[in-house]
Short mmCIF file of C-alpha atoms in Angstrom, two decimals:
data_model
loop_
_atom_site.label_atom_id
_atom_site.label_comp_id
_atom_site.label_asym_id
_atom_site.label_seq_id
_atom_site.Cartn_x
_atom_site.Cartn_y
_atom_site.Cartn_z
CA MET A 1 -20.54 11.49 10.01
CA ILE A 2 -24.27 11.30 10.82
CA TYR A 3 -26.10 7.99 10.48
CA ALA A 4 -29.91 7.90 10.36
CA PHE A 5 -31.93 4.74 11.04
CA GLY A 6 -35.52 4.37 12.19
CA ASP A 7 -36.27 7.44 14.32
CA CYS A 8 -32.62 7.76 15.36
CA GLU A 9 -29.75 9.96 14.22
CA MET A 10 -26.24 9.14 15.37
CA ASP A 11 -23.71 11.97 15.07
CA ILE A 12 -20.28 10.33 15.40
CA ALA A 13 -18.29 13.58 15.45
CA ALA A 14 -20.48 15.17 18.12
CA ARG A 15 -20.81 11.85 20.00
CA GLU A 16 -24.54 12.33 20.16
CA LEU A 17 -27.49 9.99 19.63
CA ARG A 18 -30.85 11.63 18.91
CA ARG A 19 -34.13 9.74 18.93
CA GLY A 20 -37.15 11.60 17.64
CA GLY A 21 -35.02 14.75 17.77
CA ILE A 22 -34.30 14.32 21.50
CA VAL A 23 -30.77 13.60 22.72
CA VAL A 24 -30.40 10.17 24.35
CA ARG A 25 -27.87 10.05 27.19
CA LEU A 26 -25.41 7.18 26.70
CA GLU A 27 -22.41 5.93 28.59
CA PRO A 28 -19.23 6.38 26.50
CA GLN A 29 -18.71 2.63 26.05
CA VAL A 30 -22.32 2.15 24.93
CA PHE A 31 -21.98 4.96 22.38
CA ASP A 32 -18.69 3.51 21.11
CA LEU A 33 -20.20 0.05 20.82
CA LEU A 34 -23.21 1.29 18.88
CA GLY A 35 -20.97 3.37 16.62
CA LEU A 36 -18.70 0.39 15.94
CA LEU A 37 -21.67 -1.75 14.91
CA VAL A 38 -23.21 0.97 12.73
CA GLU A 39 -19.96 1.77 10.94
CA ASN A 40 -19.31 -1.94 10.29
CA ARG A 41 -22.90 -2.88 9.45
CA HIS A 42 -21.77 -4.81 6.37
CA ARG A 43 -20.40 -7.57 8.62
CA VAL A 44 -20.57 -9.33 11.97
CA VAL A 45 -18.35 -7.78 14.65
CA GLY A 46 -16.95 -10.50 16.89
CA ARG A 47 -16.91 -10.38 20.68
CA GLU A 48 -13.11 -10.31 20.77
CA GLU A 49 -13.05 -7.38 18.37
CA LEU A 50 -15.59 -5.55 20.53
CA ILE A 51 -13.35 -6.06 23.54
CA GLU A 52 -10.28 -4.90 21.60
CA ARG A 53 -11.98 -1.76 20.31
CA ILE A 54 -14.19 -0.78 23.26
CA TRP A 55 -12.21 -2.04 26.23
CA HIS A 56 -8.80 -1.81 24.50
CA GLY A 57 -8.09 -5.50 25.04
CA ARG A 58 -8.63 -5.51 28.80
CA ALA A 59 -10.12 -8.66 30.30
CA VAL A 60 -13.89 -8.24 30.64
CA SER A 61 -16.67 -10.70 31.35
CA ASP A 62 -19.38 -11.82 28.94
CA ALA A 63 -21.83 -10.18 31.31
CA ALA A 64 -20.15 -6.80 30.80
CA VAL A 65 -20.38 -7.14 27.03
CA SER A 66 -24.02 -8.24 27.22
CA SER A 67 -24.82 -5.31 29.50
CA ARG A 68 -23.44 -2.74 27.02
CA VAL A 69 -25.24 -4.42 24.11
CA LYS A 70 -28.49 -4.38 26.10
CA SER A 71 -28.07 -0.65 26.84
CA ALA A 72 -27.36 0.07 23.17
CA ARG A 73 -30.52 -1.81 22.16
CA GLN A 74 -32.62 0.11 24.68
CA ALA A 75 -31.24 3.42 23.41
CA VAL A 76 -32.44 2.73 19.84
CA GLY A 77 -35.76 1.11 20.76
CA ASP A 78 -34.64 -2.47 20.21
CA ASP A 79 -34.59 -5.50 22.51
CA GLY A 80 -32.97 -8.92 22.72
CA GLU A 81 -36.09 -10.70 21.53
CA ARG A 82 -37.00 -8.57 18.52
CA GLN A 83 -33.41 -7.75 17.43
CA GLY A 84 -34.57 -5.36 14.72
CA VAL A 85 -31.49 -3.15 15.02
CA ILE A 86 -28.76 -5.20 16.71
CA ARG A 87 -28.73 -8.91 15.93
CA THR A 88 -26.86 -11.50 17.99
CA HIS A 89 -24.95 -14.18 16.11
CA HIS A 90 -24.50 -16.75 18.84
CA GLY A 91 -20.93 -17.80 19.40
CA VAL A 92 -19.71 -15.22 16.88
CA GLY A 93 -20.71 -11.64 17.71
CA PHE A 94 -23.16 -8.90 16.78
CA ARG A 95 -24.29 -7.07 13.66
CA PHE A 96 -26.21 -3.86 13.05
CA VAL A 97 -29.23 -4.73 10.87
CA GLY A 98 -31.30 -1.55 11.15
CA THR A 99 -32.58 0.13 7.99
CA MET A 100 -30.70 3.31 7.15
CA ALA A 101 -33.04 6.25 6.62
CA ALA A 102 -32.86 9.80 5.31
CA PRO A 103 -31.46 12.20 7.94
CA SER A 104 -33.03 15.44 9.07
CA ALA A 105 -32.80 18.48 6.82
CA MET A 106 -30.25 20.07 9.14
CA ALA A 107 -27.90 17.13 8.68
CA ASN A 108 -28.40 16.67 4.93
CA HIS A 109 -25.11 18.26 3.89
CA CYS A 110 -23.06 16.36 6.47
CA VAL A 111 -24.68 13.10 5.47
CA ALA A 112 -24.09 13.71 1.76
CA VAL A 113 -20.38 14.23 2.41
CA GLY A 114 -20.28 11.28 4.81
CA GLU A 115 -22.05 8.96 2.39
CA ALA A 116 -19.53 9.81 -0.32
CA ARG A 117 -16.72 8.89 2.04
CA GLU A 118 -18.58 5.76 3.08
CA ARG A 119 -18.96 4.67 -0.52
CA ALA A 120 -15.22 5.08 -1.01
CA ALA A 121 -14.53 3.16 2.18
CA SER A 122 -16.87 0.32 1.23
CA ALA A 123 -15.09 0.00 -2.10
CA ARG A 124 -11.72 -0.15 -0.36
CA PRO A 125 -10.20 -3.65 -0.59
CA SER A 126 -10.56 -5.61 2.63
CA ILE A 127 -8.81 -8.70 3.94
CA ALA A 128 -9.01 -11.19 6.81
CA VAL A 129 -6.05 -13.26 7.98
CA LEU A 130 -7.16 -16.60 9.43
CA PRO A 131 -5.22 -18.81 11.86
CA PHE A 132 -2.87 -21.14 10.01
CA GLU A 133 -3.32 -24.90 10.08
CA LEU A 134 -0.84 -27.28 11.69
CA VAL A 135 0.38 -30.15 9.49
CA GLY A 136 1.80 -33.14 11.31
CA ALA A 137 3.63 -32.94 14.62
CA VAL A 138 5.06 -29.43 14.86
CA GLY A 139 5.84 -29.64 18.58
CA ALA A 140 7.23 -26.43 20.04
CA TYR A 141 6.55 -24.57 16.80
CA ALA A 142 2.76 -24.82 17.07
CA ALA A 143 2.65 -21.18 18.20
CA VAL A 144 3.64 -20.10 14.68
CA ALA A 145 0.15 -21.08 13.44
CA ASP A 146 -1.35 -18.22 15.45
CA GLY A 147 1.70 -16.02 15.85
CA LEU A 148 2.50 -15.56 12.17
CA PRO A 149 -1.09 -14.56 11.18
CA HIS A 150 -1.06 -12.07 14.07
CA ASP A 151 2.22 -10.63 12.74
CA LEU A 152 0.67 -10.45 9.27
CA ILE A 153 -2.32 -8.50 10.58
CA LEU A 154 0.02 -5.97 12.15
CA GLU A 155 2.12 -5.62 8.98
CA LEU A 156 -0.86 -5.42 6.61
CA SER A 157 -2.47 -2.75 8.78
CA ARG A 158 0.37 -0.45 7.70
CA LEU A 159 -1.11 -0.42 4.18
CA HIS A 160 -3.51 2.51 4.30
CA TRP A 161 -5.36 1.39 1.20
CA LEU A 162 -6.30 -2.00 2.67
CA THR A 163 -8.94 -2.62 5.37
CA VAL A 164 -7.65 -5.38 7.68
CA ILE A 165 -10.08 -7.21 9.96
CA ALA A 166 -9.03 -7.38 13.60
CA ARG A 167 -7.65 -10.61 15.00
CA GLY A 168 -10.58 -11.02 17.39
CA SER A 169 -12.99 -11.47 14.48
CA SER A 170 -10.86 -13.31 11.93
CA PHE A 171 -9.53 -15.87 14.42
CA GLN A 172 -13.04 -17.29 14.86
CA PHE A 173 -12.43 -19.30 11.69
CA ARG A 174 -10.09 -22.15 12.53
CA SER A 175 -11.28 -24.91 10.22
CA ALA A 176 -9.12 -25.79 7.22
CA ALA A 177 -12.31 -26.44 5.25
CA VAL A 178 -13.88 -23.01 5.81
CA ALA A 179 -15.10 -21.66 2.46
CA PRO A 180 -14.04 -18.14 1.39
CA GLU A 181 -17.67 -17.19 0.79
CA LYS A 182 -18.49 -18.04 4.42
CA VAL A 183 -15.75 -15.73 5.63
CA ALA A 184 -17.02 -13.04 3.26
CA ALA A 185 -20.58 -13.37 4.56
CA ALA A 186 -19.50 -13.09 8.19
CA LEU A 187 -16.78 -10.45 7.91
CA GLY A 188 -17.64 -8.61 4.69
CA VAL A 189 -14.12 -9.03 3.26
CA ARG A 190 -12.96 -9.26 -0.33
CA TYR A 191 -9.83 -11.32 0.31
CA VAL A 192 -8.82 -13.97 2.82
CA VAL A 193 -5.34 -15.18 3.83
CA THR A 194 -4.91 -18.82 4.85
CA GLY A 195 -1.88 -20.97 5.40
CA ASP A 196 -0.31 -24.01 7.01
CA VAL A 197 2.75 -24.74 9.11
CA GLU A 198 4.71 -27.99 8.80
CA VAL A 199 7.89 -29.20 10.46
CA ASP A 200 9.87 -31.69 8.37
CA GLY A 201 13.06 -32.81 10.08
CA PRO A 202 15.36 -29.83 10.57
CA ARG A 203 13.18 -27.41 8.55
CA ILE A 204 9.94 -25.56 9.04
CA SER A 205 7.73 -24.85 6.02
CA VAL A 206 5.01 -22.23 5.86
CA THR A 207 2.56 -22.04 2.94
CA VAL A 208 0.52 -18.85 2.49
CA GLU A 209 -2.44 -18.40 0.12
CA VAL A 210 -4.65 -15.41 -0.67
CA SER A 211 -8.10 -16.05 -2.16
CA ASP A 212 -10.75 -13.81 -3.65
CA THR A 213 -13.88 -14.46 -1.56
CA SER A 214 -16.26 -13.60 -4.40
CA THR A 215 -14.84 -16.17 -6.82
CA ALA A 216 -12.77 -18.48 -4.55
CA ALA A 217 -9.95 -17.91 -7.05
CA LEU A 218 -6.37 -18.00 -5.83
CA VAL A 219 -4.82 -14.52 -6.03
CA TRP A 220 -1.33 -15.36 -4.79
CA SER A 221 0.52 -18.11 -2.96
CA GLU A 222 4.03 -18.80 -1.74
CA ARG A 223 5.86 -21.47 0.21
CA TYR A 224 8.61 -20.53 2.63
CA GLY A 225 11.14 -23.07 3.89
CA ARG A 226 13.55 -22.21 6.65
CA PRO A 227 15.90 -24.13 8.95
CA LEU A 228 14.52 -24.60 12.44
CA GLY A 229 15.98 -22.11 14.83
CA ALA A 230 14.94 -18.74 16.16
CA VAL A 231 11.20 -18.83 15.57
CA HIS A 232 10.76 -15.09 16.09
CA GLU A 233 13.18 -14.28 13.26
CA ILE A 234 11.36 -16.75 11.01
CA ARG A 235 8.01 -15.13 11.78
CA SER A 236 9.28 -11.61 11.23
CA GLU A 237 10.98 -12.45 7.92
CA ILE A 238 7.94 -14.23 6.47
CA ALA A 239 5.45 -11.59 7.67
CA SER A 240 7.48 -8.82 6.00
CA SER A 241 7.80 -10.78 2.77
CA VAL A 242 4.08 -11.61 2.58
CA ALA A 243 2.98 -8.05 3.40
CA SER A 244 5.24 -6.63 0.69
CA ALA A 245 3.98 -9.17 -1.87
CA LEU A 246 0.33 -8.48 -1.10
CA ASP A 247 0.90 -4.74 -1.51
CA LEU A 248 1.45 -5.54 -5.20
CA HIS A 249 -0.65 -8.62 -5.90
CA ILE A 250 -3.90 -7.37 -4.38
CA ALA A 251 -3.51 -4.12 -6.30
CA VAL A 252 -3.22 -6.17 -9.51
CA ALA A 253 -6.30 -8.20 -8.56
CA GLU A 254 -8.22 -4.98 -7.90
CA ALA A 255 -7.30 -3.65 -11.34
CA ARG A 256 -8.56 -6.86 -12.94
CA ARG A 257 -11.76 -6.61 -10.93
CA ALA A 258 -12.28 -3.04 -12.12
CA LEU A 259 -11.77 -4.05 -15.76
CA SER A 260 -14.67 -6.50 -15.46
CA SER A 261 -17.12 -3.56 -15.14
CA PRO A 262 -15.39 -0.50 -16.66
CA SER A 263 -18.65 1.39 -17.19
CA ASN A 264 -19.45 1.54 -13.48
CA LEU A 265 -16.23 2.47 -11.72
CA ASP A 266 -16.16 3.75 -8.17
CA ALA A 267 -13.26 5.82 -6.82
CA TRP A 268 -11.21 2.82 -5.71
CA ALA A 269 -11.68 0.96 -8.99
CA ALA A 270 -10.58 4.02 -10.98
CA TYR A 271 -7.58 4.39 -8.65
CA HIS A 272 -6.40 0.81 -9.15
CA LEU A 273 -6.76 1.10 -12.92
CA GLY A 274 -4.65 4.24 -12.66
CA VAL A 275 -1.96 2.36 -10.74
CA ALA A 276 -1.87 -0.34 -13.42
CA GLU A 277 -1.36 2.31 -16.13
CA MET A 278 1.17 4.20 -14.00
CA TYR A 279 3.44 1.16 -13.92
CA ARG A 280 3.74 1.07 -17.71
CA PHE A 281 6.34 3.87 -17.43
CA ASP A 282 5.67 5.32 -20.86
CA ARG A 283 3.96 8.45 -22.17
CA GLU A 284 0.62 6.80 -22.94
CA GLY A 285 0.54 5.00 -19.60
CA ALA A 286 1.27 8.20 -17.67
CA GLU A 287 -1.49 10.06 -19.50
CA ARG A 288 -4.05 7.30 -18.95
CA ALA A 289 -2.99 6.98 -15.31
CA ALA A 290 -3.52 10.71 -14.76
CA ALA A 291 -6.99 10.46 -16.31
CA ARG A 292 -7.93 7.54 -14.04
CA PHE A 293 -6.67 9.32 -10.92
CA GLU A 294 -8.63 12.43 -11.88
CA GLN A 295 -11.68 10.21 -12.35
CA ALA A 296 -11.19 8.82 -8.83
CA ILE A 297 -10.80 12.33 -7.37
CA GLU A 298 -13.97 13.47 -9.14
CA ARG A 299 -15.86 10.66 -7.43
CA GLU A 300 -14.20 11.22 -4.05
CA PRO A 301 -12.37 14.57 -3.68
CA GLY A 302 -10.88 13.57 -0.32
CA PHE A 303 -9.25 10.41 -1.69
CA ALA A 304 -5.63 10.94 -0.61
CA ARG A 305 -4.08 8.09 -2.57
CA ALA A 306 -5.72 9.24 -5.81
CA HIS A 307 -4.05 12.63 -5.37
CA ALA A 308 -0.77 10.82 -4.65
CA GLY A 309 -1.21 8.75 -7.81
CA LEU A 310 -1.84 11.92 -9.82
CA SER A 311 1.41 13.36 -8.42
CA PHE A 312 3.22 10.16 -9.46
CA ALA A 313 1.84 10.43 -13.00
CA HIS A 314 2.88 14.10 -13.36
CA PHE A 315 6.28 13.20 -11.88
CA GLN A 316 6.74 10.73 -14.73
CA GLY A 317 5.82 13.40 -17.24
CA ALA A 318 8.52 15.71 -15.88
CA PHE A 319 11.18 13.11 -14.99
CA GLN A 320 10.96 11.17 -18.27
CA ARG A 321 10.42 14.38 -20.27
CA PHE A 322 7.00 13.35 -21.59
CA ALA A 323 5.38 16.65 -20.67
CA ALA A 324 5.43 19.45 -23.23
CA ASP A 325 5.84 21.92 -20.34
CA ARG A 326 8.15 20.37 -17.75
CA ALA A 327 7.77 23.26 -15.30
CA ALA A 328 3.99 22.90 -15.38
CA ALA A 329 4.26 19.13 -14.82
CA ILE A 330 6.52 19.70 -11.81
CA ASP A 331 4.02 22.20 -10.39
CA LYS A 332 1.14 19.74 -10.87
CA ALA A 333 3.13 16.95 -9.22
CA ARG A 334 3.95 19.24 -6.29
CA ARG A 335 0.38 20.47 -5.78
CA SER A 336 -1.06 16.94 -5.96
CA ALA A 337 1.54 15.65 -3.48
CA GLU A 338 0.80 18.49 -1.06
CA THR A 339 -2.91 17.72 -1.26
CA ALA A 340 -2.31 14.00 -0.73
CA VAL A 341 -0.13 14.36 2.34
CA ALA A 342 -2.49 16.96 3.82
CA LEU A 343 -5.41 14.55 3.44
CA ASP A 344 -3.51 11.60 4.91
CA PRO A 345 -0.11 12.39 6.47
CA PHE A 346 0.23 8.77 7.66
CA ASP A 347 -0.02 7.11 4.24
CA PRO A 348 3.44 5.95 3.07
CA PHE A 349 2.55 6.52 -0.60
CA CYS A 350 1.57 10.14 0.07
CA ASN A 351 4.91 10.73 1.79
CA LEU A 352 6.76 8.96 -1.03
CA VAL A 353 5.38 11.20 -3.78
CA THR A 354 6.11 14.30 -1.69
CA GLY A 355 9.74 13.23 -1.46
CA ARG A 356 9.90 12.40 -5.17
CA VAL A 357 8.74 15.88 -6.10
CA ALA A 358 11.87 17.24 -4.40
CA TRP A 359 13.96 15.15 -6.83
CA LEU A 360 12.54 17.09 -9.74
CA ILE A 361 14.02 20.35 -8.52
CA GLY A 362 17.27 18.77 -7.33
CA ASP A 363 16.46 19.19 -3.63
CA LEU A 364 17.76 15.82 -2.46
CA GLU A 365 18.11 16.97 1.13
CA GLY A 366 14.47 18.02 1.03
CA ALA A 367 13.47 14.60 -0.30
CA ARG A 368 15.25 12.62 2.40
CA PRO A 369 12.90 13.23 5.41
CA TRP A 370 9.76 12.45 3.40
CA LEU A 371 11.19 9.19 2.11
CA ASP A 372 12.50 8.24 5.55
CA ARG A 373 9.03 8.86 6.95
CA ALA A 374 7.46 6.62 4.29
CA ILE A 375 9.70 3.77 5.49
CA GLU A 376 8.97 4.53 9.15
CA LEU A 377 5.25 4.29 8.43
CA ASN A 378 5.70 0.98 6.61
CA PRO A 379 9.04 -0.81 7.10
CA ASN A 380 7.98 -3.31 4.39
CA TYR A 381 7.53 -0.59 1.77
CA ALA A 382 9.93 -1.73 -0.95
CA GLN A 383 9.38 1.30 -3.17
CA GLY A 384 9.99 3.57 -0.20
CA LYS A 385 13.32 1.85 0.49
CA TYR A 386 14.25 2.10 -3.20
CA ALA A 387 13.43 5.82 -3.34
CA SER A 388 15.41 6.47 -0.20
CA ALA A 389 18.31 4.42 -1.61
CA TRP A 390 18.30 6.50 -4.80
CA THR A 391 18.32 9.76 -2.84
CA ARG A 392 21.06 8.72 -0.44
CA THR A 393 23.23 7.39 -3.28
CA LEU A 394 22.95 10.65 -5.21
CA LEU A 395 23.88 12.44 -1.98
CA GLY A 396 27.05 10.34 -1.80
CA GLU A 397 25.90 7.78 0.79
CA GLY A 398 26.70 4.74 -1.35
CA SER A 399 26.92 2.15 1.42
CA ARG A 400 23.63 3.21 2.97
CA GLY A 401 22.03 3.34 -0.47
CA ARG A 402 23.21 -0.19 -1.27
CA ARG A 403 21.78 -1.63 1.94
CA LEU A 404 18.44 0.05 1.28
CA VAL A 405 18.14 -1.00 -2.35
CA ASP A 406 19.17 -4.58 -1.55
CA ALA A 407 16.43 -4.65 1.11
CA ALA A 408 13.94 -3.31 -1.44
CA MET A 409 14.79 -6.03 -3.97
CA GLU A 410 14.61 -8.72 -1.30
CA LEU A 411 11.18 -7.50 -0.19
CA SER A 412 9.80 -7.17 -3.73
CA PRO A 413 11.81 -9.19 -6.29
CA LEU A 414 9.09 -8.74 -8.95
CA ASP A 415 8.40 -5.07 -8.25
CA PRO A 416 7.30 -2.87 -11.19
CA LEU A 417 10.20 -0.59 -10.26
CA LEU A 418 12.76 -3.41 -10.26
CA TYR A 419 14.58 -1.88 -13.24
CA ALA A 420 15.10 1.30 -11.19
CA MET A 421 16.28 -0.67 -8.17
CA LEU A 422 18.89 -2.39 -10.35
CA ALA A 423 19.94 1.03 -11.67
CA VAL A 424 20.43 2.34 -8.13
CA ARG A 425 22.63 -0.69 -7.41
CA ALA A 426 24.73 0.31 -10.44
CA PHE A 427 24.99 3.86 -9.09
CA THR A 428 26.23 2.60 -5.71
CA HIS A 429 29.12 0.84 -7.49
CA ILE A 430 29.87 3.95 -9.57
CA LEU A 431 30.10 5.91 -6.35
CA GLN A 432 32.59 3.40 -4.92
CA GLY A 433 34.67 3.28 -8.11
CA GLU A 434 33.68 -0.36 -8.74
CA THR A 435 33.25 0.02 -12.48
CA ALA A 436 33.06 -3.69 -13.43
CA GLU A 437 30.24 -4.26 -10.96
CA ALA A 438 28.53 -1.05 -12.09
CA ALA A 439 28.56 -2.30 -15.70
CA ILE A 440 26.97 -5.62 -14.67
CA TRP A 441 24.15 -3.96 -12.72
CA GLY A 442 23.64 -1.23 -15.33
CA GLU A 443 23.25 -3.90 -18.02
CA ARG A 444 20.73 -5.78 -15.87
CA ALA A 445 18.77 -2.58 -15.26
CA ALA A 446 18.54 -1.67 -18.95
CA ARG A 447 17.39 -5.19 -19.87
CA ALA A 448 14.76 -5.38 -17.12
CA PRO A 449 11.04 -5.11 -17.99
CA ARG A 450 9.69 -1.55 -18.28
CA ALA A 451 13.17 0.06 -18.31
CA HIS A 452 12.88 3.49 -19.95
CA PRO A 453 15.54 5.37 -22.00
CA LEU A 454 17.06 7.11 -18.96
CA ILE A 455 17.91 3.68 -17.59
CA GLU A 456 19.68 2.88 -20.85
CA LEU A 457 21.77 6.02 -20.31
CA ILE A 458 22.80 4.59 -16.93
CA ALA A 459 23.90 1.38 -18.67
CA ALA A 460 25.84 3.47 -21.21
CA VAL A 461 27.60 5.44 -18.46
CA SER A 462 28.35 2.28 -16.46
CA HIS A 463 29.98 0.56 -19.45
CA GLY A 464 31.83 3.74 -20.39
CA LEU A 465 33.29 4.09 -16.91
CA ASN A 466 34.40 0.46 -17.20
CA GLY A 467 36.23 1.21 -20.46
CA ASP A 468 33.82 -0.65 -22.74
CA ASP A 469 32.90 2.08 -25.21
CA GLU A 470 31.36 -0.38 -27.65
CA GLN A 471 28.64 -1.34 -25.15
CA ALA A 472 28.39 2.25 -23.95
CA ASN A 473 27.75 3.52 -27.48
CA ARG A 474 25.22 0.76 -28.12
CA TRP A 475 23.11 1.70 -25.09
CA PHE A 476 23.49 5.43 -25.76
CA ALA A 477 22.28 4.98 -29.33
CA SER A 478 19.34 2.86 -28.15
CA ALA A 479 18.29 5.56 -25.67
CA LEU A 480 18.42 8.25 -28.38
CA ARG A 481 16.37 6.13 -30.79
CA ARG A 482 13.64 5.86 -28.15
CA GLN A 483 13.92 9.49 -26.99
CA PRO A 484 16.00 11.81 -29.21
CA ASP A 485 16.17 14.72 -26.74
CA LEU A 486 18.27 12.80 -24.20
CA GLY A 487 21.90 13.69 -23.52
CA ARG A 488 24.25 15.08 -20.87
CA GLU A 489 21.85 17.78 -19.71
CA ALA A 490 18.94 15.35 -19.41
CA PHE A 491 21.10 12.85 -17.51
CA PHE A 492 22.20 15.29 -14.80
CA GLU A 493 18.75 16.83 -14.67
CA ALA A 494 17.34 13.40 -13.79
CA PHE A 495 20.27 12.30 -11.61
CA PRO A 496 21.70 15.32 -9.75
CA PHE A 497 24.79 13.74 -8.18
CA GLY A 498 26.03 15.68 -5.20
CA ASN A 499 29.56 14.27 -5.51
CA ASP A 500 31.53 16.57 -7.83
CA ALA A 501 34.19 13.97 -8.61
CA VAL A 502 31.54 11.48 -9.74
CA ARG A 503 29.85 14.15 -11.87
CA VAL A 504 33.16 14.89 -13.60
CA ARG A 505 33.82 11.21 -14.39
CA ILE A 506 30.30 10.71 -15.76
CA ASN A 507 30.47 13.91 -17.78
CA GLN A 508 33.72 12.75 -19.38
CA VAL A 509 32.09 9.48 -20.42
CA LEU A 510 29.05 11.24 -21.86
CA HIS A 511 31.29 13.63 -23.83
CA ARG A 512 33.22 10.66 -25.22
CA ILE A 513 30.25 8.52 -26.29
CA ALA A 514 27.81 11.29 -27.32
CA VAL A 515 29.37 11.63 -30.75
#
């Protein structure tokens, strides 16, 4: 990326600053500091964040920071009195305030590409986690007020689609009365997380709230009550739960934001509208989702998650038999997944869709490492745990599958894929020969919001294995009314069980009720 301001051009990739076309020699830390300020010019960068990013958290004096800032100012023709390029916010940090200019002709192409990426990045949702407030006498548990927000920052940073402000900057705001718009002005964030910690007798309570800084509206809130005990376990459990919840709730808020100005969508807005349609799990939703993801890719071709979303939409077309040409849908899902993971191999969603494509061709062993990697990248990724549970269960690992799907439902009890999680739980009982339990979970899955006809087939099989042909026939008939081309072939195409004995038992049930 090349940034142009005044008579300067800063080439980040080449680590070169040019002023009037002449290269300016800079110490590495001075270059890094200037680059950090330029790339985050929409907000104030705090002193602690500077130290974290430039000195990697080592203890440094204020004089050392001031010296590097002074050198950066001199390099771009600024000074501490004029502050036309780098402005000091006393007690807070520094902000780049120079006017961006057109780059040289030689750099035009690089800048055009860079600006497109920058526009996508600026549209990316951003969040700051503030220190929590202490309510009453919390005694030895006071550390939770800072420790839990720090844990949350670490967990939220695993979400590649969310920009998370570093602790050094967000922890400057310690007042309970700080207004969201003030945080937005200082840090340039769209969302802010606040909370409080209270000890009441033998219990500790933690309240967490997420607000939209542009409207001060509450996006999501939750109250956690736990017995006093091992504080580290309490912190870890709550941080995982909050991070998983925000993965869903902020995405919903972003879709609502995009709907408020549908005629002027940037890549991220189109992406979030695509996600909202994707979770309808029907033909029309899949088609509209694909169109939104293609719209996002058109605006930003290097947008990895938009390619991943497009793979997800084509997966639905093939898996739920929406697509007129299933082979073509599988190929589109595969190509989009390959593009996504090539653009961002560390995004859990990109790894998830790559693993899901392997399902479509029955390559469960090929799916396993991609889904395991998605969980490694984000241990709070409920949909990753669900997908891995499904794969392992079909491979015959029922106990492992049950632990994973239970963890997924605990992390995200209102997940759009909850119906599928419940269905996996039914499959784990089928695998273990626990037919009564399988019928209970299969029934719950088929009655859950967004459950599609294939899930009703699972309910039919579960009841049939349990000897209740009346319920089995009812669910089988319901599935056929919604999608007449379903049957034994479609069931095993969607759910390629590796256990031959289980396949035989299911096939016998389908033969018996498909009359």
